[in-house]
Tab-separated table of C-alpha atoms in Angstrom:
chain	number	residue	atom	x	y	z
A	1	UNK	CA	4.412	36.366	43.514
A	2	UNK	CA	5.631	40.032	44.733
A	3	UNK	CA	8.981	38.575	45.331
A	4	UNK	CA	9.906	35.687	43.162
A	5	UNK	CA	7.908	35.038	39.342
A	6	UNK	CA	6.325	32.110	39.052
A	7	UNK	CA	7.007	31.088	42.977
A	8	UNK	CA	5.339	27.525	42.606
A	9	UNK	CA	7.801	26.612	39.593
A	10	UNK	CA	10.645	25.010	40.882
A	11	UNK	CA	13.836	27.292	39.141
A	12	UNK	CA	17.519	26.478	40.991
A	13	UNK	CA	18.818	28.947	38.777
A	14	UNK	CA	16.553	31.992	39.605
A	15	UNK	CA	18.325	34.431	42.111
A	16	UNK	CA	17.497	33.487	45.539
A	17	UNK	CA	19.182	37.078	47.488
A	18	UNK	CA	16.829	37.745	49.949
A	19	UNK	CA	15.247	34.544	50.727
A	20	UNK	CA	13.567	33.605	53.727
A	21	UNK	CA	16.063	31.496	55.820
A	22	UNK	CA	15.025	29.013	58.791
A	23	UNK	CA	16.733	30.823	60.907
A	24	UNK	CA	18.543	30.008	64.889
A	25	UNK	CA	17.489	29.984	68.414
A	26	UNK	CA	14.493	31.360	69.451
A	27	UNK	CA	13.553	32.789	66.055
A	28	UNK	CA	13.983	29.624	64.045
A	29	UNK	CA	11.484	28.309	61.284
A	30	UNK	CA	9.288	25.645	63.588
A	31	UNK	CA	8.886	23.705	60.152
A	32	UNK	CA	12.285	23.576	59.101
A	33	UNK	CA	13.188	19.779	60.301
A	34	UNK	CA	9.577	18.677	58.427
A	35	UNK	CA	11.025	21.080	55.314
A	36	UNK	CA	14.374	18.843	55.601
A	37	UNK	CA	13.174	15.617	55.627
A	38	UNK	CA	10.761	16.206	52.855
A	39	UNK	CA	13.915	17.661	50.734
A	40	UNK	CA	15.482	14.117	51.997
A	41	UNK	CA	12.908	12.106	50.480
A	42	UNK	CA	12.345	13.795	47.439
A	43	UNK	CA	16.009	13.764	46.842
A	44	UNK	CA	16.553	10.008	47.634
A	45	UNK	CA	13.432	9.198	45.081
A	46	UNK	CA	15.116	11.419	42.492
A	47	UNK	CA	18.232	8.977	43.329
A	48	UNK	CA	16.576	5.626	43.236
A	49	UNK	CA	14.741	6.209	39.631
A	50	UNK	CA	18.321	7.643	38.316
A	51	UNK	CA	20.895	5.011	36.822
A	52	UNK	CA	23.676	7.417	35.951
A	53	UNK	CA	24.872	11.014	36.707
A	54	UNK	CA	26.801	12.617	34.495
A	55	UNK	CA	28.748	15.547	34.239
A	56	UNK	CA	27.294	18.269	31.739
A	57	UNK	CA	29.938	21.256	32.019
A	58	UNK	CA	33.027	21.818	34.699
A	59	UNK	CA	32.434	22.291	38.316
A	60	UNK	CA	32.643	26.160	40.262
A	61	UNK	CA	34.171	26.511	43.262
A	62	UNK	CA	33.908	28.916	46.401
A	63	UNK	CA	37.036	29.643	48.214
A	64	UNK	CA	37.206	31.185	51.077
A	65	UNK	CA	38.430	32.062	54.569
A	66	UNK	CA	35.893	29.769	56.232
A	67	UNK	CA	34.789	27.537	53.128
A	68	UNK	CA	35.603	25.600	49.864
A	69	UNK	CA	32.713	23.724	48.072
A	70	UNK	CA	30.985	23.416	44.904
A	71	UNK	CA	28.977	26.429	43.751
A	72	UNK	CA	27.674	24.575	40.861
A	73	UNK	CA	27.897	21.366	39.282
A	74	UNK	CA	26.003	20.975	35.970
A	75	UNK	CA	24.903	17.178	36.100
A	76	UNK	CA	22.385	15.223	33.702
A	77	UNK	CA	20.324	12.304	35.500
A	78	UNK	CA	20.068	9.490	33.031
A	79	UNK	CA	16.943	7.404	34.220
């Protein structure tokens, strides 16, 4: 609650700068394989009750040195 308002809603939009990565090497989260499989699961249920995804508005891109991907893709699941 000091950090993020409302922390146990789940809000992709809300301004994540200083999170609290899992880390490398000898400092690394000891949960974060547990934390990526559960994100795994929950995302393949999400999948297998959705019959359509569709585009809602155009696609940002990063570009970079090191990096192009998708900074946001507005998308509707039709279930």
């Amino acid at each position: 609650p000091a950090r993020f308002r409302e922390p146990s809603r789940l809000d992709l939009s809300r301004d994540a700068s200083g999170h609290l990565g899992f880390g490398r090497g000898a400092h690394r989260c000891a949960g974060a394989s547990v934390i990526r499989m559960a994100a795994a699961v929950a995302t393949q249920a999400l999948l297998d009750t959705t019959i359509a995804i569709e585009p809602i508005d155009a696609a940002e891109w990063v570009d970079g040195f090191a990096i192009r991907g998708v900074s946001r893709l507005p998308v509707m699941l039709k279930r």
